[in-house]
Every structure is written in structure tokens, then in C-alpha cells.
DNA sequence: GACAATACCAAGCAAGCGCTTGGTTTGTAA
DNA sequence: TTACAAACCAAGCGCTTGCTTGGTATTGTC
């Protein structure tokens, strides 16, 4: 299954909104604006204007502004969990599995879903405590995929450091690429960047 | 020179504010609040209440709210540049110099100046474009300290990946520790964490 | 003790915010 | 055609925001 096939099946299961539908379009624009200006600086009037409706009409689709932020995050995690699972299935050795995860996460961060991924990282504090708990549960599933592979590598002797620590370092390092990585002509490709990450870890 | 001696000499040169003075206390509280709730969610009334004055009185010390954010960032970079320089002087080999930088940055992020460091990372977008340019100039000096060491390590053959990329990965990985690292009794110490970082890079 | 300069307060303004309201248009299906 | 719900608009309410204003303590200096 490739990336768009995964997206299609998630839409069919009603786990993520169709980007061509009204709700999906709003979430896409919301992710873009939240990333560009931050959640607090983005007004409901900005959001409404981005999809061409009046600000009040937003509240027909979502009860509060925060609900929009939560929806962006929840759908992003759902999509990425599926993407990581696919990356794992495509690899046979643990080393290749880790490379697959790194490559897939870099693609999520710097590709089409990058805005939503950045929101997940940088707008976390804007979520209410209640919503944070809800989203964290989904995140645990996602993180377990990484930890399983890293622990296997440790048992193989290919990894010296602690898997928990390594995953957290990787989370920071990979998320941060969104602030500097620009795949321009002749520069570093996503595969090249993945190579650099693996080289840095001497893997 | 130890950490507090460095701070003292910067205060003497008027490069950072004395934390016991009025301006310094405000900046400390501002860093705490900006980190805790974010810049946008922190009101001038919150800031004023934290130092025990009226909200209007803030504008006797700073012309705008944004100027407070900028001051937090500028002083943080100044202090940290001095700390990194001290770490470099205390080491003889390049490997030890890198370890010194990692250790010092982890201490900045997770120690007393941690709040201000987190603000520097997470509230960047809240700075106006003009202020961003100003702060970036200071940041370049800071980054050069890292790049020099990493480039030397590459020439020695101890490092395979590109120094620019490695530094950026480290920036992300180390900043991110602020979201999860808690030096609790019996857990990972700052030195232990530094070891993990070096081990991850097989250095 | 006179006199600035500095630090602060009390009050409030103008603008922008999230969200609500009452009513109209659009899509769908019998 | 009728019926009805979903989607939307126009207007604006109530509140909070950053910041200003005019005046009053407090501090340092000679």
C-alpha cells in the first residue's frame, strides 16, 4: 500500500476527513494557518476566510476553536500511525525497519502533511488538559512502533544507548528539520537526509 | 570561570540584567510564564501580577509586550554564548569539546535558564520579523562555536555525517529534552544524559 | 532640604476576540 | 411540489487585550 492508498482506506473508515470535503478542507487550512501564525494568533475569522465562509458558520461544524485544533492533531496521528505501520511491513531487518520509520517520519514532517505535524509539535500547549489526555493515548500507540524496533536493535547489539532516550532524541531531531530543511534543487534529498540520520547514529 | 562567575561578568558589562533587579526579575518571570502558557496566552496583566505591579507600569520599563520577549531571547543567547565559550576553553580534544558543548547546552535547557531557552525555541514565531533578524545575528555567533568543533571532528574522521546537519539534529534533539527529561532521584543525571547523546553518535 | 528623575498607580480607551443569535439559502428525497 | 435538515449569512454581544493617560510616591544627588 502506498501513501495515498493508506489515506483512502482511512477516509473510508471515517478515521480521517476527506481533504476534498468541507470538513477536510477546513482542517487542511487550519493546519496551514496554525503552523504559519500559531494557534493563538489565528482567529476564527482567519479560518473562515481561508475556506470562504463567515466566521460564525465555523461553529456549525465545530463547537469551539480548540475542537478544530484537536481534530487536526487526532487525524494527523491516525494517518501517521498507519504510515509507520506500512513502513515497518515493507522492511525485513530491524536496521531497515528503523530506516523506514525515519524516512517515513521525515516525509510526514516535510511533505504534504508537514503543516499538521508541525502543529502537533509546536501547538501542544494550546490544547486543553482534557484534550491532551485524549491525544496522548493515540500517541502512545504510535510511539510503541518505534520502541519495538529500537529495543530489537539494542538486543542485536547494534545500538548502545537506551531505546527510550534514542527515540526521544530522534523525535526532537526529526521534528526540528521542519525549521531548516528545504529540499531545493541540487540540495539534500529526503533519502539523503535519512542517510545522514543513520550515519549520525553510525547505523 | 564557573557558571555564576560568567553571569556576574555579563551583568557587569550590562549585557544581561541582574536577576535581583527590577528588570531582571521581570524577565525571569516573563520567561517562566511564556514557557508555561505561551507568549500569546500570557497577558501583560499576568506579567505585572507576577512581579507585583500594575499592568500599566510595565510600559515604563518596556515599550511593548514584544520587547519583553525579545529581551528574554537576547539575554539568553548572550549568556549561553559565554557559557559555551567557557566549556570549550575547559577541554583540550575536539571530542571533549563536543561533549562539553552538549553538556553545557543540556544544562542551559534543563537548568535554571531552561525556561528562557524553551522560550527561544518555542516562541520564535511570536517575534516580529524585524526582531527575528536582530536575534538571528546573535544566534549565528553561537552556532559557529558548534560548527567549528564538528568540522574538526569530521576532518579527524571521527564524524561521518555533515557538520551542518549534525548540528541541526543536535539542536532539535537537545531542545526537545525539555519536554521529557526530569532529573529525578535515581533516574538519569545530566552527565548520564550527555553520555547517552555521545553514545548515540558512537563518539 | 530642595529638586529632579525614576518608579509606580488608578482608570479606562479602542480594537479585536470567541462565540451566539435569528433568519435565509441550498441540497436531498419522497 | 412539498418537506425538512444541513449549511450558511449578517449582525453583534460581552469580554479581554495591549497600551495610554494624568497624576502620585519613592529614590538619589548636591
GROMACS .gro file of C-alpha atoms (C1' of nucleotides) in nm:
model
  466
    1UNK     CA    1   0.000   0.000   0.000
    2UNK     CA    2   0.131   0.341  -0.091
    3UNK     CA    3   0.069   0.670   0.084
    4UNK     CA    4  -0.250   0.768  -0.096
    5UNK     CA    5  -0.396   0.420  -0.072
    6UNK     CA    6  -0.349   0.434   0.304
    7UNK     CA    7  -0.518   0.774   0.315
    8UNK     CA    8  -0.810   0.640   0.111
    9UNK     CA    9  -0.871   0.347   0.341
   10UNK     CA   10  -0.861   0.572   0.648
   11UNK     CA   11  -1.116   0.800   0.485
   12UNK     CA   12  -1.334   0.502   0.409
   13UNK     CA   13  -1.321   0.401   0.774
   14UNK     CA   14  -1.412   0.757   0.874
   15UNK     CA   15  -1.090   0.791   1.074
   16UNK     CA   16  -0.972   1.096   0.882
   17UNK     CA   17  -1.172   1.354   0.686
   18UNK     CA   18  -1.165   1.365   0.309
   19UNK     CA   19  -0.948   1.667   0.216
   20UNK     CA   20  -1.185   1.746  -0.071
   21UNK     CA   21  -1.485   1.764   0.162
   22UNK     CA   22  -1.588   2.071   0.361
   23UNK     CA   23  -1.455   1.945   0.692
   24UNK     CA   24  -1.131   1.818   0.546
   25UNK     CA   25  -1.064   2.142   0.360
   26UNK     CA   26  -1.113   2.338   0.679
   27UNK     CA   27  -0.872   2.113   0.869
   28UNK     CA   28  -0.611   2.148   0.597
   29UNK     CA   29  -0.636   2.526   0.601
   30UNK     CA   30  -0.639   2.528   0.981
   31UNK     CA   31  -0.316   2.327   0.991
   32UNK     CA   32  -0.158   2.570   0.746
   33UNK     CA   33  -0.262   2.877   0.945
   34UNK     CA   34  -0.182   2.728   1.284
   35UNK     CA   35   0.165   2.647   1.166
   36UNK     CA   36   0.219   2.980   0.995
   37UNK     CA   37   0.094   3.209   1.268
   38UNK     CA   38   0.041   2.984   1.566
   39UNK     CA   39  -0.291   2.877   1.713
   40UNK     CA   40  -0.345   3.185   1.930
   41UNK     CA   41  -0.266   3.432   1.656
   42UNK     CA   42  -0.502   3.259   1.415
   43UNK     CA   43  -0.853   3.397   1.460
   44UNK     CA   44  -1.176   3.222   1.375
   45UNK     CA   45  -1.218   3.496   1.114
   46UNK     CA   46  -0.888   3.389   0.954
   47UNK     CA   47  -1.003   3.028   0.947
   48UNK     CA   48  -1.340   3.115   0.800
   49UNK     CA   49  -1.188   3.341   0.535
   50UNK     CA   50  -0.947   3.065   0.431
   51UNK     CA   51  -1.237   2.840   0.334
   52UNK     CA   52  -1.463   3.122   0.215
   53UNK     CA   53  -1.736   3.131   0.476
   54UNK     CA   54  -1.840   3.364   0.756
   55UNK     CA   55  -1.673   3.324   1.093
   56UNK     CA   56  -1.995   3.229   1.266
   57UNK     CA   57  -2.054   2.947   1.023
   58UNK     CA   58  -1.748   2.768   1.156
   59UNK     CA   59  -1.941   2.683   1.469
   60UNK     CA   60  -2.185   2.480   1.270
   61UNK     CA   61  -1.902   2.232   1.203
   62UNK     CA   62  -1.706   2.260   1.528
   63UNK     CA   63  -1.830   2.357   1.872
   64UNK     CA   64  -1.517   2.555   1.965
   65UNK     CA   65  -1.196   2.677   1.808
   66UNK     CA   66  -1.000   2.432   2.021
   67UNK     CA   67  -1.201   2.143   1.877
   68UNK     CA   68  -1.052   2.232   1.540
   69UNK     CA   69  -0.701   2.211   1.680
   70UNK     CA   70  -0.777   1.877   1.840
   71UNK     CA   71  -0.920   1.740   1.518
   72UNK     CA   72  -0.607   1.840   1.328
   73UNK     CA   73  -0.392   1.658   1.579
   74UNK     CA   74  -0.604   1.345   1.612
   75UNK     CA   75  -0.632   1.292   1.237
   76UNK     CA   76  -0.261   1.355   1.191
   77UNK     CA   77  -0.167   1.090   1.444
   78UNK     CA   78  -0.410   0.841   1.293
   79UNK     CA   79  -0.268   0.891   0.947
   80UNK     CA   80   0.091   0.870   1.064
   81UNK     CA   81   0.039   0.559   1.269
   82UNK     CA   82  -0.089   0.389   0.954
   83UNK     CA   83   0.205   0.523   0.752
   84UNK     CA   84   0.459   0.392   1.003
   85UNK     CA   85   0.291   0.051   1.012
   86UNK     CA   86   0.319   0.033   0.635
   87UNK     CA   87   0.686   0.129   0.652
   88UNK     CA   88   0.751  -0.149   0.901
   89UNK     CA   89   0.577  -0.410   0.687
   90UNK     CA   90   0.790  -0.316   0.389
   91UNK     CA   91   1.119  -0.394   0.567
   92UNK     CA   92   1.267  -0.725   0.679
   93UNK     CA   93   1.563  -0.642   0.906
   94UNK     CA   94   1.544  -0.418   1.213
   95UNK     CA   95   1.800  -0.183   1.064
   96UNK     CA   96   1.583  -0.141   0.755
   97UNK     CA   97   1.277  -0.102   0.972
   98UNK     CA   98   1.436   0.186   1.160
   99UNK     CA   99   1.543   0.343   0.834
  100UNK     CA  100   1.189   0.304   0.707
  101UNK     CA  101   1.047   0.476   1.015
  102UNK     CA  102   1.294   0.763   0.993
  103UNK     CA  103   1.229   0.806   0.624
  104UNK     CA  104   0.851   0.794   0.673
  105UNK     CA  105   0.853   1.039   0.961
  106UNK     CA  106   1.077   1.280   0.770
  107UNK     CA  107   0.834   1.258   0.483
  108UNK     CA  108   0.540   1.333   0.711
  109UNK     CA  109   0.720   1.628   0.863
  110UNK     CA  110   0.848   1.777   0.541
  111UNK     CA  111   0.586   1.661   0.293
  112UNK     CA  112   0.221   1.736   0.240
  113UNK     CA  113   0.117   1.660   0.598
  114UNK     CA  114   0.405   1.867   0.732
  115UNK     CA  115   0.191   2.154   0.846
  116UNK     CA  116  -0.024   1.928   1.059
  117UNK     CA  117   0.284   1.754   1.202
  118UNK     CA  118   0.436   2.088   1.299
  119UNK     CA  119   0.111   2.185   1.468
  120UNK     CA  120   0.126   1.862   1.667
  121UNK     CA  121   0.469   1.957   1.796
  122UNK     CA  122   0.450   2.332   1.841
  123UNK     CA  123   0.089   2.390   1.943
  124UNK     CA  124   0.067   2.119   2.203
  125UNK     CA  125   0.031   2.363   2.491
  126UNK     CA  126  -0.269   2.528   2.331
  127UNK     CA  127  -0.469   2.211   2.379
  128UNK     CA  128  -0.678   2.195   2.695
  129UNK     CA  129  -0.565   1.945   2.956
  130UNK     CA  130  -0.860   1.720   2.877
  131UNK     CA  131  -0.781   1.709   2.507
  132UNK     CA  132  -0.414   1.646   2.578
  133UNK     CA  133  -0.500   1.326   2.761
  134UNK     CA  134  -0.713   1.211   2.471
  135UNK     CA  135  -0.444   1.277   2.211
  136UNK     CA  136  -0.171   1.126   2.428
  137UNK     CA  137  -0.344   0.789   2.419
  138UNK     CA  138  -0.319   0.783   2.042
  139UNK     CA  139   0.040   0.896   2.060
  140UNK     CA  140   0.137   0.604   2.282
  141UNK     CA  141   0.034   0.359   2.012
  142UNK     CA  142   0.247   0.549   1.762
  143UNK     CA  143   0.550   0.557   1.991
  144UNK     CA  144   0.532   0.184   2.060
  145UNK     CA  145   0.603   0.113   1.695
  146UNK     CA  146   0.937   0.294   1.730
  147UNK     CA  147   1.030   0.148   2.065
  148UNK     CA  148   0.981  -0.210   1.950
  149UNK     CA  149   1.228  -0.164   1.666
  150UNK     CA  150   1.483   0.022   1.880
  151UNK     CA  151   1.469  -0.243   2.151
  152UNK     CA  152   1.529  -0.515   1.896
  153UNK     CA  153   1.832  -0.325   1.766
  154UNK     CA  154   1.964  -0.293   2.119
  155UNK     CA  155   1.931  -0.669   2.174
  156UNK     CA  156   2.114  -0.727   1.848
  157UNK     CA  157   2.396  -0.511   1.982
  158UNK     CA  158   2.363  -0.259   1.701
  159UNK     CA  159   2.255   0.013   1.940
  160UNK     CA  160   2.440   0.114   2.254
  161UNK     CA  161   2.220   0.387   2.402
  162UNK     CA  162   1.883   0.344   2.573
  163UNK     CA  163   1.590   0.297   2.329
  164UNK     CA  164   1.364   0.539   2.518
  165UNK     CA  165   1.628   0.809   2.512
  166UNK     CA  166   1.713   0.745   2.149
  167UNK     CA  167   1.350   0.771   2.042
  168UNK     CA  168   1.311   1.099   2.222
  169UNK     CA  169   1.628   1.236   2.070
  170UNK     CA  170   1.504   1.128   1.730
  171UNK     CA  171   1.166   1.292   1.792
  172UNK     CA  172   1.339   1.621   1.859
  173UNK     CA  173   1.592   1.593   1.580
  174UNK     CA  174   1.339   1.491   1.315
  175UNK     CA  175   1.069   1.741   1.414
  176UNK     CA  176   1.327   2.016   1.411
  177UNK     CA  177   1.404   1.953   1.044
  178UNK     CA  178   1.082   2.138   0.965
  179UNK     CA  179   1.253   2.460   1.068
  180UNK     CA  180   1.552   2.428   0.837
  181UNK     CA  181   1.521   2.152   0.576
  182UNK     CA  182   1.435   2.277   0.228
  183UNK     CA  183   1.459   2.016  -0.048
  184UNK     CA  184   1.583   2.251  -0.315
  185UNK     CA  185   1.734   2.155  -0.649
  186UNK     CA  186   2.075   2.004  -0.604
  187UNK     CA  187   2.048   2.005  -0.227
  188UNK     CA  188   1.982   1.728   0.017
  189UNK     CA  189   1.701   1.490  -0.081
  190UNK     CA  190   1.477   1.318   0.172
  191UNK     CA  191   1.669   0.997   0.115
  192UNK     CA  192   1.994   1.183   0.161
  193UNK     CA  193   1.866   1.331   0.484
  194UNK     CA  194   1.764   0.985   0.601
  195UNK     CA  195   2.114   0.863   0.523
  196UNK     CA  196   2.258   1.144   0.731
  197UNK     CA  197   2.045   1.047   1.029
  198UNK     CA  198   2.153   0.686   1.005
  199UNK     CA  199   2.515   0.789   0.958
  200UNK     CA  200   2.500   1.011   1.263
  201UNK     CA  201   2.393   0.710   1.465
  202UNK     CA  202   2.662   0.502   1.299
  203UNK     CA  203   2.397   0.259   1.172
  204UNK     CA  204   3.523   3.058   3.538
  205UNK     CA  205   3.214   2.883   3.665
  206UNK     CA  206   2.855   2.948   3.568
  207UNK     CA  207   2.777   3.220   3.820
  208UNK     CA  208   3.107   3.398   3.763
  209UNK     CA  209   3.022   3.419   3.394
  210UNK     CA  210   2.680   3.559   3.479
  211UNK     CA  211   2.836   3.818   3.709
  212UNK     CA  212   3.076   3.945   3.446
  213UNK     CA  213   2.797   3.972   3.188
  214UNK     CA  214   2.592   4.173   3.436
  215UNK     CA  215   2.890   4.398   3.498
  216UNK     CA  216   2.918   4.459   3.124
  217UNK     CA  217   2.544   4.537   3.110
  218UNK     CA  218   2.490   4.256   2.861
  219UNK     CA  219   2.234   4.080   3.078
  220UNK     CA  220   2.011   4.216   3.354
  221UNK     CA  221   2.074   4.139   3.719
  222UNK     CA  222   1.807   3.883   3.820
  223UNK     CA  223   1.775   4.054   4.158
  224UNK     CA  224   1.698   4.391   3.999
  225UNK     CA  225   1.356   4.504   3.883
  226UNK     CA  226   1.419   4.447   3.514
  227UNK     CA  227   1.586   4.112   3.569
  228UNK     CA  228   1.308   3.985   3.792
  229UNK     CA  229   1.053   4.077   3.531
  230UNK     CA  230   1.247   3.895   3.259
  231UNK     CA  231   1.278   3.585   3.476
  232UNK     CA  232   0.907   3.581   3.547
  233UNK     CA  233   0.830   3.654   3.183
  234UNK     CA  234   1.040   3.356   3.074
  235UNK     CA  235   0.855   3.135   3.321
  236UNK     CA  236   0.514   3.250   3.207
  237UNK     CA  237   0.596   3.245   2.836
  238UNK     CA  238   0.714   2.890   2.869
  239UNK     CA  239   0.424   2.780   3.085
  240UNK     CA  240   0.140   2.933   2.887
  241UNK     CA  241   0.300   3.059   2.570
  242UNK     CA  242   0.362   3.420   2.472
  243UNK     CA  243   0.016   3.487   2.330
  244UNK     CA  244  -0.171   3.341   2.624
  245UNK     CA  245   0.035   3.542   2.870
  246UNK     CA  246  -0.124   3.884   2.920
  247UNK     CA  247   0.052   4.198   3.033
  248UNK     CA  248  -0.168   4.169   3.341
  249UNK     CA  249  -0.020   3.827   3.415
  250UNK     CA  250   0.331   3.965   3.376
  251UNK     CA  251   0.260   4.261   3.601
  252UNK     CA  252   0.097   4.047   3.869
  253UNK     CA  253   0.397   3.813   3.871
  254UNK     CA  254   0.626   4.097   3.982
  255UNK     CA  255   0.364   4.273   4.192
  256UNK     CA  256   0.293   4.589   3.994
  257UNK     CA  257   0.005   4.724   3.786
  258UNK     CA  258  -0.017   4.627   3.421
  259UNK     CA  259   0.030   4.982   3.300
  260UNK     CA  260   0.353   5.016   3.496
  261UNK     CA  261   0.516   4.755   3.273
  262UNK     CA  262   0.530   5.008   2.995
  263UNK     CA  263   0.760   5.224   3.196
  264UNK     CA  264   1.027   4.952   3.159
  265UNK     CA  265   0.941   4.821   2.812
  266UNK     CA  266   0.774   4.998   2.525
  267UNK     CA  267   0.575   4.696   2.408
  268UNK     CA  268   0.499   4.343   2.519
  269UNK     CA  269   0.705   4.208   2.231
  270UNK     CA  270   1.008   4.399   2.356
  271UNK     CA  271   0.993   4.185   2.670
  272UNK     CA  272   1.000   3.869   2.462
  273UNK     CA  273   1.294   3.999   2.261
  274UNK     CA  274   1.484   4.092   2.575
  275UNK     CA  275   1.437   3.742   2.715
  276UNK     CA  276   1.576   3.593   2.396
  277UNK     CA  277   1.866   3.832   2.350
  278UNK     CA  278   1.990   3.796   2.706
  279UNK     CA  279   1.953   3.420   2.690
  280UNK     CA  280   2.168   3.394   2.380
  281UNK     CA  281   2.431   3.625   2.527
  282UNK     CA  282   2.455   3.418   2.843
  283UNK     CA  283   2.468   3.091   2.657
  284UNK     CA  284   2.731   3.205   2.413
  285UNK     CA  285   2.951   3.288   2.710
  286UNK     CA  286   2.876   2.952   2.872
  287UNK     CA  287   2.967   2.761   2.556
  288UNK     CA  288   3.291   2.953   2.518
  289UNK     CA  289   3.382   2.859   2.874
  290UNK     CA  290   3.301   2.494   2.803
  291UNK     CA  291   3.528   2.500   2.500
  292UNK     CA  292   3.817   2.652   2.692
  293UNK     CA  293   3.793   2.382   2.956
  294UNK     CA  294   3.850   2.099   2.706
  295UNK     CA  295   4.160   2.002   2.509
  296UNK     CA  296   4.049   1.747   2.247
  297UNK     CA  297   3.770   1.803   1.996
  298UNK     CA  298   3.581   1.505   2.131
  299UNK     CA  299   3.588   1.657   2.479
  300UNK     CA  300   3.494   1.994   2.338
  301UNK     CA  301   3.182   1.848   2.177
  302UNK     CA  302   3.097   1.671   2.498
  303UNK     CA  303   3.144   1.999   2.683
  304UNK     CA  304   2.910   2.180   2.445
  305UNK     CA  305   2.645   1.909   2.470
  306UNK     CA  306   2.671   1.903   2.847
  307UNK     CA  307   2.656   2.283   2.872
  308UNK     CA  308   2.359   2.313   2.638
  309UNK     CA  309   2.172   2.040   2.824
  310UNK     CA  310   2.238   2.228   3.144
  311UNK     CA  311   2.107   2.550   2.993
  312UNK     CA  312   1.797   2.378   2.866
  313UNK     CA  313   1.719   2.180   3.179
  314UNK     CA  314   1.869   2.401   3.448
  315UNK     CA  315   1.788   2.742   3.582
  316UNK     CA  316   1.788   2.916   3.245
  317UNK     CA  317   1.573   2.641   3.099
  318UNK     CA  318   1.260   2.848   3.083
  319UNK     CA  319   1.430   3.115   2.877
  320UNK     CA  320   1.586   2.855   2.646
  321UNK     CA  321   1.246   2.695   2.586
  322UNK     CA  322   1.105   3.037   2.503
  323UNK     CA  323   1.381   3.085   2.249
  324UNK     CA  324   1.280   2.764   2.074
  325UNK     CA  325   0.904   2.761   2.103
  326UNK     CA  326   0.810   3.128   2.087
  327UNK     CA  327   1.024   3.221   1.790
  328UNK     CA  328   0.725   3.288   1.564
  329UNK     CA  329   0.582   3.538   1.808
  330UNK     CA  330   0.873   3.771   1.742
  331UNK     CA  331   0.817   4.033   1.475
  332UNK     CA  332   1.018   3.989   1.157
  333UNK     CA  333   1.240   4.284   1.249
  334UNK     CA  334   1.326   4.140   1.588
  335UNK     CA  335   1.390   3.798   1.437
  336UNK     CA  336   1.664   3.941   1.217
  337UNK     CA  337   1.825   4.106   1.518
  338UNK     CA  338   1.821   3.791   1.728
  339UNK     CA  339   1.940   3.576   1.439
  340UNK     CA  340   2.265   3.770   1.419
  341UNK     CA  341   2.346   3.679   1.777
  342UNK     CA  342   2.248   3.322   1.708
  343UNK     CA  343   2.496   3.292   1.424
  344UNK     CA  344   2.784   3.363   1.661
  345UNK     CA  345   2.656   3.095   1.893
  346UNK     CA  346   2.618   2.839   1.616
  347UNK     CA  347   2.968   2.898   1.485
  348UNK     CA  348   3.111   2.767   1.811
  349UNK     CA  349   2.942   2.435   1.744
  350UNK     CA  350   3.025   2.416   1.377
  351UNK     CA  351   3.397   2.471   1.433
  352UNK     CA  352   3.417   2.174   1.666
  353UNK     CA  353   3.204   1.948   1.445
  354UNK     CA  354   3.410   2.034   1.139
  355UNK     CA  355   3.730   1.948   1.321
  356UNK     CA  356   3.583   1.615   1.422
  357UNK     CA  357   3.490   1.546   1.063
  358UNK     CA  358   3.845   1.618   0.947
  359UNK     CA  359   3.974   1.384   1.215
  360UNK     CA  360   3.748   1.115   1.071
  361UNK     CA  361   3.555   1.076   1.395
  362UNK     CA  362   3.237   1.202   1.234
  363UNK     CA  363   3.088   1.070   0.914
  364UNK     CA  364   2.781   1.289   0.863
  365UNK     CA  365   2.774   1.654   0.757
  366UNK     CA  366   2.855   1.901   1.039
  367UNK     CA  367   2.571   2.139   0.945
  368UNK     CA  368   2.318   1.857   0.950
  369UNK     CA  369   2.456   1.712   1.272
  370UNK     CA  370   2.437   2.046   1.450
  371UNK     CA  371   2.078   2.091   1.345
  372UNK     CA  372   1.987   1.742   1.454
  373UNK     CA  373   2.152   1.810   1.787
  374UNK     CA  374   1.966   2.138   1.823
  375UNK     CA  375   1.637   1.955   1.784
  376UNK     CA  376   1.732   1.659   1.999
  377UNK     CA  377   1.872   1.865   2.285
  378UNK     CA  378   1.594   2.127   2.288
  379UNK     CA  379   1.338   1.852   2.291
  380UNK     CA  380   1.474   1.713   2.618
  381UNK     CA  381   1.295   2.000   2.790
  382UNK     CA  382   0.966   1.826   2.716
  383UNK     CA  383   1.055   1.494   2.877
  384UNK     CA  384   1.375   1.498   3.081
  385UNK     CA  385   1.317   1.507   3.457
  386UNK     CA  386   1.630   1.452   3.671
  387UNK     CA  387   1.454   1.260   3.946
  388UNK     CA  388   1.621   1.063   4.221
  389UNK     CA  389   1.778   0.751   4.086
  390UNK     CA  390   1.699   0.845   3.727
  391UNK     CA  391   1.921   0.976   3.452
  392UNK     CA  392   2.159   1.255   3.558
  393UNK     CA  393   2.269   1.535   3.328
  394UNK     CA  394   2.604   1.362   3.286
  395UNK     CA  395   2.426   1.038   3.212
  396UNK     CA  396   2.213   1.210   2.954
  397UNK     CA  397   2.525   1.361   2.797
  398UNK     CA  398   2.676   1.011   2.781
  399UNK     CA  399   2.365   0.885   2.605
  400UNK     CA  400   2.393   1.157   2.342
  401UNK     CA  401   2.756   1.076   2.278
  402UNK     CA  402   2.681   0.704   2.271
  403UNK     CA  403   2.402   0.759   2.022
  404UNK     CA  404   2.654   0.923   1.791
  405UNK     CA  405   2.903   0.645   1.861
  406UNK     CA  406   3.152   0.901   1.989
  407DG     C1'  407   1.609   7.010   5.245
  408DA     C1'  408   1.533   7.120   4.755
  409DC     C1'  409   1.469   6.908   4.321
  410DA     C1'  410   1.475   6.609   3.954
  411DA     C1'  411   1.446   6.172   3.782
  412DT     C1'  412   1.265   5.733   3.833
  413DA     C1'  413   0.910   5.410   3.951
  414DC     C1'  414   0.470   5.328   4.010
  415DC     C1'  415  -0.086   5.353   4.045
  416DA     C1'  416  -0.584   5.404   3.905
  417DA     C1'  417  -0.869   5.437   3.544
  418DG     C1'  418  -1.003   5.345   3.111
  419DC     C1'  419  -0.993   5.355   2.576
  420DA     C1'  420  -1.013   5.142   2.125
  421DA     C1'  421  -0.972   4.731   1.899
  422DG     C1'  422  -1.008   4.255   1.846
  423DC     C1'  423  -1.150   3.825   2.030
  424DG     C1'  424  -1.456   3.374   2.052
  425DC     C1'  425  -1.896   3.272   2.009
  426DT     C1'  426  -2.434   3.336   1.971
  427DT     C1'  427  -2.844   3.455   1.754
  428DG     C1'  428  -3.231   3.463   1.423
  429DG     C1'  429  -3.313   3.412   0.983
  430DT     C1'  430  -3.212   3.260   0.477
  431DT     C1'  431  -3.035   2.953   0.110
  432DT     C1'  432  -2.914   2.501  -0.066
  433DG     C1'  433  -2.927   2.005  -0.118
  434DT     C1'  434  -3.198   1.566  -0.098
  435DA     C1'  435  -3.555   1.253  -0.125
  436DA     C1'  436  -4.043   1.108  -0.146
  437DT     C1'  437  -4.420   2.000  -0.500
  438DT     C1'  438  -4.354   1.958  -0.060
  439DA     C1'  439  -4.095   1.883   0.348
  440DC     C1'  440  -3.702   1.908   0.619
  441DA     C1'  441  -3.238   1.912   0.757
  442DA     C1'  442  -2.786   2.078   0.677
  443DA     C1'  443  -2.511   2.471   0.554
  444DC     C1'  444  -2.456   2.921   0.563
  445DC     C1'  445  -2.504   3.463   0.639
  446DA     C1'  446  -2.541   3.924   0.878
  447DA     C1'  447  -2.515   4.134   1.285
  448DG     C1'  448  -2.346   4.197   1.707
  449DC     C1'  449  -2.284   4.079   2.230
  450DG     C1'  450  -1.986   4.056   2.610
  451DC     C1'  451  -1.538   4.025   2.734
  452DT     C1'  452  -1.032   4.060   2.714
  453DT     C1'  453  -0.649   4.250   2.505
  454DG     C1'  454  -0.226   4.577   2.464
  455DC     C1'  455  -0.143   5.014   2.566
  456DT     C1'  456  -0.223   5.533   2.719
  457DT     C1'  457  -0.304   5.893   3.028
  458DG     C1'  458  -0.257   6.208   3.421
  459DG     C1'  459  -0.123   6.205   3.848
  460DT     C1'  460   0.135   6.041   4.293
  461DA     C1'  461   0.501   5.815   4.575
  462DT     C1'  462   0.995   5.698   4.611
  463DT     C1'  463   1.466   5.742   4.539
  464DG     C1'  464   1.920   5.951   4.467
  465DT     C1'  465   2.214   6.391   4.449
  466DC     C1'  466   2.413   6.819   4.571
   0.00000   0.00000   0.00000
